[in-house]
Amino acid sequence: SEVRGRTAFITGGASGIGLGMAKVFLEAGMNVAIADLRQDHRETARAELRDADLLDRTCFIDLDVTDREAFVRAADEAEAAFGRIHVLCNNAGIGILKPIGAADYADWDWAIDVNLNGVFNGVRTILPRIRAHGEGGHIVNTASMAGILQYSQAGLYVTTKFAVVGFSEALRAELAPDGIGVTAFCPGGVRSNIREYESTRPERYAARTDRSEDGPPPRLEVAPEDRERLSRLTASPEEAGRLVLNGIRENALYVFTAPEFRPGVEERFEAIRRALGRDDEREKDALELIPGLIG
Ligand code: NAI
């Protein structure tokens, strides 16, 4: 579908993947409201977009996606700038790297509030506005490859991202009759500032457990001669943005960036298939009797 002249609202839009989406959308002729918590990111994004001559159809909004009242004001601001919002990208997220056994309540609450509740806050605020103008629209939720495959060192993150995938699938089925598309965006590695997530932790989620001696989370050690190959597995934010724009145009259910995860995904689905078993009689009855069982 035609995106020129339409307006996108992108949370976490001032850095990394969100900024990559913003650039690609602007180049395609869209208006973009960039909503982000970090003022320094908003400023560097503004400078980058000015240099690329893309500032005209952009507005910057200070928003913490966990703040429901602020979300309403942010949507009002975007509408004041551009009239109507058509595309909502729930992209803000924290890459909290903690195994579940090492997390305390503050870590858990923060991860759920930003990565999962932030997505619902976006939908709760902006979906009624998309419905009201009747021009159609699209919602992109940034999950992760970690929304499809677990990674044992990041149990909290995996929990939130699996939830975002399920949320997206259900919402897609729900909104299909209204002509509003929904995409679950599941990137693999993308160059961004995601490692700085701790700097955005508000006081109310201050971790009770002192883990200062733990040091930073372990990084993948790669021999110098293999770095080039590894970097080819990492996408640029603009590549990620282009894939998302394609997904919006085609109303894709999923958008992935990292086909190298295929063996892991196949292994997971094979395990599910095996554990589920098979009973043709029950399948037939269920298909006939339970609406929406397969969607
Ligand atoms: P990033 O850290 O460069 O960008 C995220 C932006 O979100 C930052 O500007 C930050 O200020 C903002 N933000 C954080 N908390 C916020 C809040 N409560 N309210 C509003 N804005 C907030 O990181 P990146 O990588 O671009 O992350 C974007 C999304 O992509 C996240 O949901 C992340 O989980 C997801 N992702 C990233 C991958 C990667 O390799 N970079 C891989 C898979 C998923």
CSV table of C-alpha atoms and ligand atoms in Angstrom, one decimal:
chain,number,residue,atom,x,y,z
A,1,SER,CA,0.0,0.0,0.0
A,2,GLU,CA,1.0,3.6,-0.6
A,3,VAL,CA,2.9,5.1,2.4
A,4,ARG,CA,3.8,8.5,1.0
A,5,GLY,CA,2.1,11.3,3.0
A,6,ARG,CA,1.2,8.9,5.8
A,7,THR,CA,2.4,9.5,9.4
A,8,ALA,CA,4.4,7.0,11.5
A,9,PHE,CA,4.8,7.3,15.3
A,10,ILE,CA,8.0,5.5,16.4
A,11,THR,CA,8.8,4.8,20.1
A,12,GLY,CA,12.5,4.6,20.9
A,13,GLY,CA,12.8,6.3,17.5
A,14,ALA,CA,15.9,8.4,18.3
A,15,SER,CA,18.5,5.6,18.2
A,16,GLY,CA,19.4,2.4,16.6
A,17,ILE,CA,16.6,0.4,14.9
A,18,GLY,CA,14.0,3.1,15.6
A,19,LEU,CA,16.1,5.8,13.9
A,20,GLY,CA,16.8,3.4,11.0
A,21,MET,CA,13.1,3.0,10.5
A,22,ALA,CA,12.6,6.8,10.8
A,23,LYS,CA,15.2,7.5,8.0
A,24,VAL,CA,13.7,4.9,5.7
A,25,PHE,CA,10.2,6.1,6.3
A,26,LEU,CA,11.1,9.7,5.7
A,27,GLU,CA,12.9,8.8,2.5
A,28,ALA,CA,9.7,7.1,1.4
A,29,GLY,CA,7.8,10.3,1.8
A,30,MET,CA,6.2,9.7,5.2
A,31,ASN,CA,5.9,12.0,8.2
A,32,VAL,CA,7.6,10.7,11.3
A,33,ALA,CA,7.0,11.4,15.0
A,34,ILE,CA,10.1,10.3,16.9
A,35,ALA,CA,9.2,9.6,20.6
A,36,ASP,CA,12.1,8.8,22.8
A,37,LEU,CA,13.1,9.0,26.5
A,38,ARG,CA,16.7,10.1,25.9
A,39,GLN,CA,17.3,13.7,25.2
A,40,ASP,CA,20.8,13.1,24.0
A,41,HIS,CA,19.5,10.6,21.5
A,42,ARG,CA,16.8,13.0,20.3
A,43,GLU,CA,19.5,15.7,19.8
A,44,THR,CA,21.9,13.4,17.8
A,45,ALA,CA,19.0,12.1,15.8
A,46,ARG,CA,17.9,15.6,15.0
A,47,ALA,CA,21.4,16.5,13.8
A,48,GLU,CA,21.7,13.4,11.7
A,49,LEU,CA,18.3,14.0,10.0
A,50,ARG,CA,19.1,17.7,9.4
A,51,ASP,CA,22.4,16.6,7.7
A,52,ALA,CA,20.4,14.2,5.5
A,53,ASP,CA,17.9,16.9,4.7
A,54,LEU,CA,15.0,14.9,6.3
A,55,LEU,CA,14.1,17.2,9.1
A,56,ASP,CA,11.0,18.8,7.5
A,57,ARG,CA,8.6,16.0,8.1
A,58,THR,CA,9.9,15.0,11.5
A,59,CYS,CA,8.8,15.9,15.0
A,60,PHE,CA,10.6,15.0,18.2
A,61,ILE,CA,8.6,14.1,21.4
A,62,ASP,CA,9.9,13.4,24.9
A,63,LEU,CA,8.2,10.1,25.9
A,64,ASP,CA,8.6,7.3,28.4
A,65,VAL,CA,6.4,4.5,27.1
A,66,THR,CA,5.7,3.4,30.6
A,67,ASP,CA,3.9,6.7,31.3
A,68,ARG,CA,0.3,6.3,30.1
A,69,GLU,CA,-0.8,10.0,30.5
A,70,ALA,CA,2.4,11.1,28.7
A,71,PHE,CA,1.5,8.7,25.9
A,72,VAL,CA,-1.8,10.5,25.3
A,73,ARG,CA,0.0,13.9,25.2
A,74,ALA,CA,2.6,12.5,22.8
A,75,ALA,CA,-0.1,11.2,20.4
A,76,ASP,CA,-1.8,14.6,20.6
A,77,GLU,CA,1.5,16.3,19.8
A,78,ALA,CA,2.1,14.1,16.8
A,79,GLU,CA,-1.5,14.8,15.5
A,80,ALA,CA,-1.0,18.5,16.1
A,81,ALA,CA,2.1,18.3,13.8
A,82,PHE,CA,0.8,15.9,11.1
A,83,GLY,CA,-3.0,15.5,11.4
A,84,ARG,CA,-3.4,11.7,11.6
A,85,ILE,CA,-1.3,8.8,12.7
A,86,HIS,CA,-1.4,5.8,10.4
A,87,VAL,CA,1.6,3.7,11.5
A,88,LEU,CA,2.5,2.9,15.1
A,89,CYS,CA,5.9,1.3,15.7
A,90,ASN,CA,6.2,0.1,19.3
A,91,ASN,CA,9.9,-0.2,19.2
A,92,ALA,CA,11.3,1.2,22.5
A,93,GLY,CA,12.9,-1.6,24.5
A,94,ILE,CA,15.6,-2.4,27.0
A,95,GLY,CA,18.0,-5.2,26.2
A,96,ILE,CA,18.2,-6.3,29.8
A,97,LEU,CA,20.7,-9.2,29.9
A,98,LYS,CA,19.9,-11.1,33.0
A,99,PRO,CA,19.2,-14.7,33.7
A,100,ILE,CA,15.9,-15.1,35.5
A,101,GLY,CA,17.7,-16.6,38.6
A,102,ALA,CA,19.8,-13.4,38.9
A,103,ALA,CA,16.9,-10.9,38.5
A,104,ASP,CA,15.2,-9.2,41.4
A,105,TYR,CA,11.7,-7.7,41.4
A,106,ALA,CA,12.9,-4.3,40.2
A,107,ASP,CA,14.6,-5.9,37.1
A,108,TRP,CA,11.4,-7.9,36.3
A,109,ASP,CA,9.0,-5.0,36.7
A,110,TRP,CA,11.2,-2.7,34.6
A,111,ALA,CA,11.6,-5.2,31.8
A,112,ILE,CA,7.9,-6.0,31.7
A,113,ASP,CA,6.9,-2.3,32.0
A,114,VAL,CA,9.0,-1.1,29.1
A,115,ASN,CA,9.2,-4.1,26.7
A,116,LEU,CA,5.6,-5.4,27.2
A,117,ASN,CA,3.4,-2.9,28.9
A,118,GLY,CA,4.9,-0.1,26.7
A,119,VAL,CA,3.6,-2.0,23.7
A,120,PHE,CA,0.1,-2.2,25.1
A,121,ASN,CA,0.2,1.5,26.1
A,122,GLY,CA,1.0,2.4,22.5
A,123,VAL,CA,-1.9,0.3,21.2
A,124,ARG,CA,-4.3,1.5,23.8
A,125,THR,CA,-3.4,5.1,23.0
A,126,ILE,CA,-3.1,5.1,19.2
A,127,LEU,CA,-5.3,2.2,17.9
A,128,PRO,CA,-8.6,4.1,18.6
A,129,ARG,CA,-7.2,7.1,16.7
A,130,ILE,CA,-6.3,4.9,13.7
A,131,ARG,CA,-9.8,3.4,13.8
A,132,ALA,CA,-11.4,6.8,14.1
A,133,HIS,CA,-9.9,8.3,10.9
A,134,GLY,CA,-10.7,5.2,8.9
A,135,GLU,CA,-7.8,5.6,6.5
A,136,GLY,CA,-6.3,2.3,7.5
A,137,GLY,CA,-3.1,1.7,9.3
A,138,HIS,CA,-0.4,-0.6,10.5
A,139,ILE,CA,1.1,-1.5,13.9
A,140,VAL,CA,4.7,-2.8,14.0
A,141,ASN,CA,5.9,-4.3,17.3
A,142,THR,CA,9.6,-4.7,17.7
A,143,ALA,CA,10.1,-8.1,19.4
A,144,SER,CA,13.4,-9.9,18.7
A,145,MET,CA,14.8,-13.2,17.5
A,146,ALA,CA,14.6,-13.7,21.3
A,147,GLY,CA,10.8,-13.7,20.9
A,148,ILE,CA,11.1,-16.9,18.9
A,149,LEU,CA,14.1,-18.7,20.4
A,150,GLN,CA,15.2,-18.6,24.1
A,151,TYR,CA,18.7,-17.4,25.1
A,152,SER,CA,19.6,-18.7,28.5
A,153,GLN,CA,21.5,-15.6,29.7
A,154,ALA,CA,18.6,-13.3,29.0
A,155,GLY,CA,15.5,-15.0,30.5
A,156,LEU,CA,13.8,-11.7,31.4
A,157,TYR,CA,14.3,-10.3,27.9
A,158,VAL,CA,13.2,-13.6,26.3
A,159,THR,CA,10.0,-13.6,28.4
A,160,THR,CA,9.0,-10.0,27.3
A,161,LYS,CA,9.8,-10.7,23.6
A,162,PHE,CA,7.9,-14.0,23.4
A,163,ALA,CA,5.0,-12.0,24.9
A,164,VAL,CA,5.3,-9.3,22.2
A,165,VAL,CA,5.2,-12.0,19.5
A,166,GLY,CA,2.0,-13.6,20.9
A,167,PHE,CA,0.4,-10.2,21.4
A,168,SER,CA,1.2,-9.3,17.8
A,169,GLU,CA,-0.3,-12.5,16.4
A,170,ALA,CA,-3.5,-12.1,18.4
A,171,LEU,CA,-3.8,-8.4,17.6
A,172,ARG,CA,-3.3,-9.1,13.9
A,173,ALA,CA,-6.2,-11.6,13.8
A,174,GLU,CA,-8.3,-9.2,15.8
A,175,LEU,CA,-7.7,-6.2,13.5
A,176,ALA,CA,-7.7,-7.9,10.1
A,177,PRO,CA,-11.4,-7.2,9.6
A,178,ASP,CA,-10.8,-3.5,10.1
A,179,GLY,CA,-8.0,-3.4,7.5
A,180,ILE,CA,-5.4,-2.6,10.1
A,181,GLY,CA,-2.2,-4.6,9.6
A,182,VAL,CA,0.0,-5.9,12.4
A,183,THR,CA,3.6,-7.1,12.1
A,184,ALA,CA,5.9,-8.8,14.6
A,185,PHE,CA,9.4,-7.5,13.9
A,186,CYS,CA,12.0,-10.0,15.0
A,187,PRO,CA,15.5,-8.7,14.3
A,188,GLY,CA,18.7,-10.6,15.0
A,189,GLY,CA,21.8,-8.5,15.7
A,190,VAL,CA,21.5,-4.9,14.7
A,191,ARG,CA,24.1,-2.1,15.4
A,192,SER,CA,22.6,0.1,18.0
A,193,ASN,CA,23.1,1.6,21.5
A,194,ILE,CA,21.2,-1.2,23.2
A,195,ARG,CA,24.1,-2.0,25.6
A,196,GLU,CA,23.5,1.4,27.3
A,197,TYR,CA,20.1,0.4,28.5
A,198,GLU,CA,21.1,0.6,32.2
A,199,SER,CA,21.5,4.4,31.8
A,200,THR,CA,17.7,4.7,31.3
A,201,ARG,CA,16.7,2.8,34.5
A,202,PRO,CA,14.4,5.1,36.5
A,203,GLU,CA,14.9,5.3,40.3
A,204,ARG,CA,11.6,3.5,40.9
A,205,TYR,CA,13.1,0.3,39.4
A,206,ALA,CA,16.5,0.6,41.3
A,207,ALA,CA,17.7,-2.9,41.6
A,208,ARG,CA,17.7,-4.0,45.3
A,209,THR,CA,20.5,-6.5,44.8
A,210,ASP,CA,23.9,-5.0,44.6
A,211,ARG,CA,25.5,-6.6,41.5
A,212,SER,CA,28.2,-4.0,41.0
A,213,GLU,CA,30.9,-6.7,41.4
A,214,ASP,CA,29.3,-8.8,38.6
A,215,GLY,CA,30.8,-6.4,36.0
A,216,PRO,CA,29.3,-6.0,32.6
A,217,PRO,CA,27.6,-8.9,30.9
A,218,PRO,CA,29.9,-11.3,29.0
A,219,ARG,CA,30.6,-10.4,25.4
A,220,LEU,CA,31.1,-12.8,22.6
A,221,GLU,CA,34.9,-13.3,22.2
A,222,VAL,CA,35.9,-13.7,18.6
A,223,ALA,CA,39.4,-14.1,17.1
A,224,PRO,CA,40.5,-11.0,15.2
A,225,GLU,CA,40.5,-12.9,11.8
A,226,ASP,CA,36.8,-13.9,12.4
A,227,ARG,CA,35.5,-10.4,13.2
A,228,GLU,CA,34.8,-9.5,9.6
A,229,ARG,CA,32.6,-12.7,9.2
A,230,LEU,CA,30.8,-11.9,12.5
A,231,SER,CA,30.1,-8.3,11.5
A,232,ARG,CA,28.4,-9.6,8.4
A,233,LEU,CA,25.8,-11.2,10.7
A,234,THR,CA,25.0,-7.8,12.1
A,235,ALA,CA,22.5,-5.6,10.2
A,236,SER,CA,22.6,-1.8,10.0
A,237,PRO,CA,19.6,0.1,11.4
A,238,GLU,CA,18.8,1.3,7.9
A,239,GLU,CA,18.7,-2.3,6.6
A,240,ALA,CA,16.4,-3.2,9.5
A,241,GLY,CA,14.2,-0.1,8.6
A,242,ARG,CA,14.0,-1.1,4.9
A,243,LEU,CA,12.8,-4.6,5.9
A,244,VAL,CA,10.2,-3.1,8.2
A,245,LEU,CA,8.9,-0.7,5.5
A,246,ASN,CA,8.6,-3.7,3.2
A,247,GLY,CA,6.7,-5.6,5.9
A,248,ILE,CA,4.3,-2.7,6.2
A,249,ARG,CA,3.7,-2.5,2.5
A,250,GLU,CA,3.0,-6.2,2.3
A,251,ASN,CA,1.3,-6.5,5.6
A,252,ALA,CA,3.8,-9.3,6.7
A,253,LEU,CA,3.0,-11.2,9.8
A,254,TYR,CA,6.7,-11.5,10.6
A,255,VAL,CA,9.8,-9.6,9.6
A,256,PHE,CA,13.1,-11.2,10.3
A,257,THR,CA,16.7,-9.9,9.6
A,258,ALA,CA,18.7,-13.0,10.5
A,259,PRO,CA,18.2,-16.2,8.5
A,260,GLU,CA,21.1,-17.9,10.3
A,261,PHE,CA,18.7,-18.7,13.1
A,262,ARG,CA,16.7,-21.1,10.9
A,263,PRO,CA,18.3,-24.3,12.4
A,264,GLY,CA,17.4,-23.2,15.9
A,265,VAL,CA,13.9,-22.3,14.9
A,266,GLU,CA,13.4,-25.6,13.1
A,267,GLU,CA,14.7,-27.5,16.2
A,268,ARG,CA,12.2,-25.7,18.4
A,269,PHE,CA,9.2,-26.4,16.2
A,270,GLU,CA,10.3,-30.0,15.7
A,271,ALA,CA,10.3,-30.4,19.5
A,272,ILE,CA,6.8,-28.9,19.7
A,273,ARG,CA,5.5,-31.1,16.9
A,274,ARG,CA,6.9,-34.2,18.5
A,275,ALA,CA,5.6,-33.4,22.0
A,276,LEU,CA,2.1,-32.5,20.6
A,277,GLY,CA,1.5,-35.8,18.8
A,278,ARG,CA,-1.2,-36.3,16.2
A,279,ASP,CA,-4.8,-37.3,16.3
A,280,ASP,CA,-6.7,-36.7,13.0
A,281,GLU,CA,-10.1,-37.3,14.6
A,282,ARG,CA,-9.6,-34.6,17.3
A,283,GLU,CA,-8.2,-32.2,14.8
A,284,LYS,CA,-11.3,-32.5,12.6
A,285,ASP,CA,-13.6,-32.0,15.5
A,286,ALA,CA,-11.7,-29.0,16.9
A,287,LEU,CA,-11.5,-27.3,13.5
A,288,GLU,CA,-15.3,-27.6,13.1
A,289,LEU,CA,-16.2,-26.7,16.7
A,290,ILE,CA,-13.7,-24.1,17.9
A,291,PRO,CA,-13.7,-20.9,15.9
A,292,GLY,CA,-10.3,-19.1,15.7
A,293,LEU,CA,-8.4,-22.2,16.7
A,294,ILE,CA,-6.1,-21.8,13.8
A,295,GLY,CA,-5.5,-18.3,12.5
B,1,NAI,P1,18.8,1.5,21.2
B,1,NAI,O1,19.1,1.5,22.7
B,1,NAI,O2,19.8,2.0,20.2
B,1,NAI,O3,17.4,2.3,20.9
B,1,NAI,C1,16.3,2.2,21.8
B,1,NAI,C2,15.8,3.6,22.1
B,1,NAI,O4,14.7,3.4,23.0
B,1,NAI,C3,16.8,4.5,22.8
B,1,NAI,O5,16.9,5.7,22.2
B,1,NAI,C4,16.2,4.6,24.2
B,1,NAI,O6,16.4,6.0,24.7
B,1,NAI,C5,14.7,4.4,23.9
B,1,NAI,N1,14.0,4.0,25.1
B,1,NAI,C6,14.4,3.1,26.1
B,1,NAI,N2,13.5,3.0,27.1
B,1,NAI,C7,12.5,3.8,26.7
B,1,NAI,C8,11.2,4.1,27.3
B,1,NAI,N3,10.8,3.6,28.5
B,1,NAI,N4,10.4,5.0,26.7
B,1,NAI,C9,10.8,5.6,25.5
B,1,NAI,N5,12.0,5.3,24.9
B,1,NAI,C10,12.8,4.4,25.5
B,1,NAI,O7,18.5,0.0,20.9
B,1,NAI,P2,17.9,-0.8,19.6
B,1,NAI,O8,18.7,-2.0,19.5
B,1,NAI,O9,17.7,0.1,18.5
B,1,NAI,O10,16.5,-1.3,20.2
B,1,NAI,C11,15.2,-1.1,19.6
B,1,NAI,C12,14.4,-2.3,19.8
B,1,NAI,O11,14.9,-3.4,19.1
B,1,NAI,C13,14.3,-2.8,21.3
B,1,NAI,O12,12.9,-3.2,21.5
B,1,NAI,C14,15.2,-4.0,21.3
B,1,NAI,O13,14.8,-4.9,22.3
B,1,NAI,C15,15.0,-4.5,19.9
B,1,NAI,N6,16.0,-5.5,19.4
B,1,NAI,C16,17.3,-5.0,19.2
B,1,NAI,C17,18.2,-5.9,18.7
B,1,NAI,C18,19.6,-5.4,18.4
B,1,NAI,O14,20.5,-6.3,18.1
B,1,NAI,N7,20.0,-4.2,18.4
B,1,NAI,C19,17.9,-7.3,18.3
B,1,NAI,C20,16.6,-7.6,18.6
B,1,NAI,C21,15.7,-6.7,19.1
